Short mmCIF file of C-alpha atoms in Angstrom, two decimals:
data_model
loop_
_atom_site.label_atom_id
_atom_site.label_comp_id
_atom_site.label_asym_id
_atom_site.label_seq_id
_atom_site.Cartn_x
_atom_site.Cartn_y
_atom_site.Cartn_z
CA VAL A 13 25.66 149.47 65.52
CA SER A 14 26.82 152.96 64.59
CA GLU A 15 30.46 151.81 64.55
CA TYR A 16 29.50 148.99 62.19
CA ASN A 17 27.44 151.27 59.93
CA TYR A 18 30.24 153.82 59.78
CA ALA A 19 32.84 151.14 58.92
CA LEU A 20 30.57 149.60 56.27
CA THR A 21 29.84 152.97 54.64
CA GLU A 22 33.52 153.96 54.75
CA ALA A 23 34.60 150.55 53.36
CA THR A 24 32.20 150.88 50.45
CA LYS A 25 33.45 154.41 49.76
CA GLN A 26 37.11 153.29 49.82
CA LYS A 27 36.28 150.41 47.48
CA LEU A 28 34.59 152.81 45.03
CA PHE A 29 37.68 155.04 45.11
CA GLY A 30 39.90 152.03 44.34
CA ASN A 31 41.53 152.01 47.78
CA TYR A 32 41.19 148.26 48.14
CA LYS A 33 43.56 147.75 51.08
CA GLN A 34 41.75 150.36 53.17
CA ALA A 35 38.40 148.89 52.10
CA ALA A 36 39.52 145.37 53.10
CA ALA A 37 40.70 146.63 56.51
CA LEU A 38 37.35 148.35 57.04
CA TYR A 39 35.36 145.27 56.01
CA ARG A 40 37.46 143.28 58.52
CA LYS A 41 36.51 145.88 61.13
CA CYS A 42 32.84 145.38 60.19
CA ILE A 43 33.19 141.63 60.73
CA GLU A 44 34.95 142.22 64.06
CA VAL A 45 32.13 144.47 65.26
CA ASN A 46 29.34 142.38 63.68
CA PRO A 47 30.43 138.78 62.89
CA GLY A 48 26.93 138.11 61.49
CA SER A 49 27.34 140.59 58.62
CA ASP A 50 26.96 138.55 55.46
CA ALA A 51 27.48 141.71 53.35
CA ALA A 52 30.88 142.44 54.93
CA HIS A 53 32.01 138.83 54.43
CA PHE A 54 30.87 138.94 50.80
CA GLN A 55 32.54 142.28 50.06
CA LEU A 56 35.79 141.20 51.71
CA SER A 57 35.66 137.99 49.70
CA GLY A 58 35.47 140.01 46.48
CA LEU A 59 38.46 142.13 47.48
CA LEU A 60 40.49 139.04 48.44
CA MET A 61 39.60 137.49 45.09
CA MET A 62 40.94 140.59 43.32
CA ALA A 63 44.13 140.31 45.40
CA ARG A 64 44.41 136.63 44.31
CA ASP A 65 43.99 135.36 47.88
CA LEU A 66 41.61 132.68 46.64
CA GLU A 67 41.65 130.62 49.83
CA GLY A 68 40.75 133.62 51.98
CA ALA A 69 38.16 134.75 49.43
CA ARG A 70 36.52 131.33 49.42
CA GLU A 71 36.44 131.21 53.23
CA MET A 72 34.78 134.66 53.47
CA ASN A 73 32.34 133.83 50.67
CA GLU A 74 31.29 130.56 52.31
CA LYS A 75 30.68 132.44 55.58
CA ALA A 76 28.49 134.94 53.70
CA ILE A 77 26.45 132.07 52.21
CA ASN A 78 26.12 130.40 55.63
CA LEU A 79 24.82 133.69 57.04
CA ASN A 80 22.46 134.32 54.11
CA PRO A 81 21.82 131.15 52.05
CA GLU A 82 19.13 132.83 49.94
CA ASN A 83 21.50 135.34 48.32
CA PHE A 84 21.97 134.58 44.62
CA TRP A 85 25.06 136.79 44.21
CA TYR A 86 26.96 135.12 47.02
CA ARG A 87 26.62 131.79 45.23
CA ILE A 88 27.59 133.27 41.88
CA GLN A 89 30.79 134.71 43.35
CA LEU A 90 31.62 131.35 44.98
CA GLY A 91 31.16 129.64 41.61
CA GLN A 92 33.50 132.20 40.03
CA LEU A 93 36.05 131.58 42.77
CA TYR A 94 36.01 127.86 42.06
CA MET A 95 36.36 128.56 38.31
CA ILE A 96 39.38 130.82 38.91
CA SER A 97 40.87 128.10 41.14
CA GLU A 98 40.23 125.59 38.33
CA ASP A 99 38.15 123.54 40.77
CA THR A 100 35.55 122.56 38.18
CA ASP A 101 33.93 119.89 40.37
CA ASN A 102 32.97 122.38 43.07
CA ALA A 103 32.09 125.04 40.50
CA ARG A 104 29.75 122.55 38.84
CA LEU A 105 28.11 121.74 42.19
CA ILE A 106 27.59 125.44 42.92
CA TYR A 107 26.10 126.13 39.47
CA GLU A 108 23.87 123.05 39.70
CA GLY A 109 22.58 124.36 43.02
CA ILE A 110 21.95 127.82 41.57
CA VAL A 111 20.09 126.39 38.56
CA GLU A 112 17.98 124.22 40.85
CA LYS A 113 17.11 127.15 43.12
CA TRP A 114 16.77 129.80 40.37
CA PRO A 115 15.81 127.88 37.19
CA GLY A 116 15.03 131.04 35.21
CA LYS A 117 18.67 132.23 35.18
CA LEU A 118 19.60 131.25 31.60
CA ASP A 119 23.10 132.74 31.79
CA ILE A 120 23.88 130.46 34.73
CA LYS A 121 22.38 127.49 32.91
CA PHE A 122 24.70 128.29 30.01
CA GLU A 123 27.71 128.45 32.35
CA LEU A 124 26.70 125.07 33.75
CA ALA A 125 26.46 123.64 30.22
CA ARG A 126 29.92 125.04 29.46
CA LEU A 127 31.26 123.41 32.62
CA TYR A 128 29.74 120.08 31.61
CA TYR A 129 31.33 120.45 28.18
CA GLU A 130 34.75 121.31 29.62
CA THR A 131 34.65 118.32 31.96
CA GLY A 132 33.53 115.87 29.26
CA SER A 133 29.93 115.47 30.47
CA TYR A 134 28.61 115.94 26.93
CA SER A 135 25.14 114.46 27.38
CA LYS A 136 24.52 116.67 30.43
CA ALA A 137 25.77 119.69 28.46
CA LEU A 138 23.36 118.91 25.62
CA GLN A 139 20.48 118.39 28.04
CA VAL A 140 21.01 121.84 29.58
CA LEU A 141 21.55 123.48 26.18
CA ASP A 142 18.31 121.93 24.88
CA GLU A 143 16.48 123.31 27.94
CA ILE A 144 17.86 126.79 27.24
CA GLU A 145 16.85 126.54 23.59
CA THR A 146 13.34 125.40 24.53
CA GLU A 147 12.95 128.33 26.94
CA ASN A 148 14.69 130.99 24.87
CA GLY A 149 14.71 129.90 21.21
CA ILE A 150 17.73 129.45 18.97
CA ALA A 151 20.71 131.57 20.02
CA GLU A 152 24.27 131.73 18.75
CA PRO A 153 26.16 130.83 21.96
CA VAL A 154 23.90 127.82 22.58
CA SER A 155 24.08 126.51 19.00
CA LEU A 156 27.85 127.00 18.77
CA LEU A 157 28.42 125.16 22.05
CA LYS A 158 26.10 122.36 20.87
CA GLU A 159 28.14 122.21 17.67
CA GLN A 160 31.33 121.81 19.74
CA VAL A 161 29.74 119.06 21.84
CA TYR A 162 28.69 117.16 18.72
CA ILE A 163 32.21 117.45 17.30
CA LYS A 164 33.62 115.99 20.55
CA GLU A 165 31.05 113.19 20.35
CA ASN A 166 32.09 112.56 16.73
CA LYS A 167 28.64 113.44 15.37
CA PRO A 168 29.47 115.82 12.50
CA GLU A 169 25.98 115.60 11.00
CA MET A 170 24.48 116.90 14.27
CA ALA A 171 27.11 119.66 14.40
CA GLU A 172 26.19 120.59 10.84
CA ARG A 173 22.50 120.70 11.80
CA GLU A 174 23.25 123.20 14.58
CA LEU A 175 25.14 125.46 12.18
CA GLN A 176 22.36 125.19 9.59
CA LYS A 177 19.87 126.39 12.24
CA LEU A 178 22.02 129.49 12.78
CA ILE A 179 22.37 130.08 9.05
CA GLU A 180 18.59 129.87 8.59
CA LEU A 181 18.08 132.23 11.53
CA SER A 182 20.62 134.82 10.26
CA PRO A 183 21.45 134.21 6.58
CA GLU A 184 23.32 137.54 6.43
CA GLU A 185 25.87 136.33 9.00
CA ILE A 186 28.63 134.94 6.76
CA ARG A 187 30.69 133.90 9.79
CA TYR A 188 28.36 130.90 10.21
CA LEU A 189 29.15 129.80 6.67
CA GLY A 190 32.84 130.01 7.50
CA ILE A 191 32.36 127.85 10.60
CA LEU A 192 30.38 125.35 8.52
CA ALA A 193 33.12 125.27 5.84
CA GLU A 194 35.68 124.66 8.62
CA LEU A 195 33.55 121.79 9.92
CA TYR A 196 33.39 120.23 6.44
CA THR A 197 37.17 120.58 6.07
CA THR A 198 37.90 118.90 9.39
CA THR A 199 35.47 116.04 8.64
CA GLY A 200 37.03 115.45 5.22
CA GLU A 201 34.08 116.79 3.21
CA LYS A 202 36.21 119.22 1.23
CA GLU A 203 33.80 119.33 -1.74
CA LYS A 204 31.04 120.63 0.58
CA ALA A 205 33.46 123.18 2.07
CA ILE A 206 34.23 124.58 -1.40
CA GLY A 207 30.57 124.57 -2.48
#
C-alpha cells in the first residue's frame, strides 16, 4: 500500500510540474502495484490523451469506468476521447448515459444536443434544447443552436423566432440583430434585412 501511495503522490506531483512522461510511468507503476486503482487508470488515460495515444487513453479510461462506474468525470473524459477520435456514435451513447444518470448537468445536455445537431438528429437536438430552456430559461447558446437546427430543417420562421427571443431578452446586444439580418439575407428577405 505504501508503495502505491508513494507512486500515486509522486505521479500527481510530476503531472503538476508538467513532467508528463515521468507521471505516466509512475501511474503505470501504480496500476502494476494496485490493478484496481480507478484513479491511476483515469489519470494515465488523461496523459495518454494529451500524448495523442487515443487508443491507449480509451482503454485506460474504460478500465477506470469498469472499476468505478459511478464516477461522473470518468465518463466525461471518455466522451471527450470519442469526440477527439471523431467517433460521434460512441460519444453520443456516452453523453446519453451521462444525461440519464445525472439529468441536472445542463452543460452535458447541451453537448448532447450539439452532437445530435452535428449528426443530423435535428428533432432529438430540439427536444434536448427545449428541455434545457424549460429548466434554465432562455440562453444564447441554446437559442443560437436552435436557430441553426431550424435553418437545417428549412424552417426560417422558427429560426427567426429564436433570434427574436434573444433580441427581446437583450435588446442592447446588436450582434443578435446582425445574425437576424444574415438570416433574412440567406432566406431571400432582403427588405427585412435592410429594415
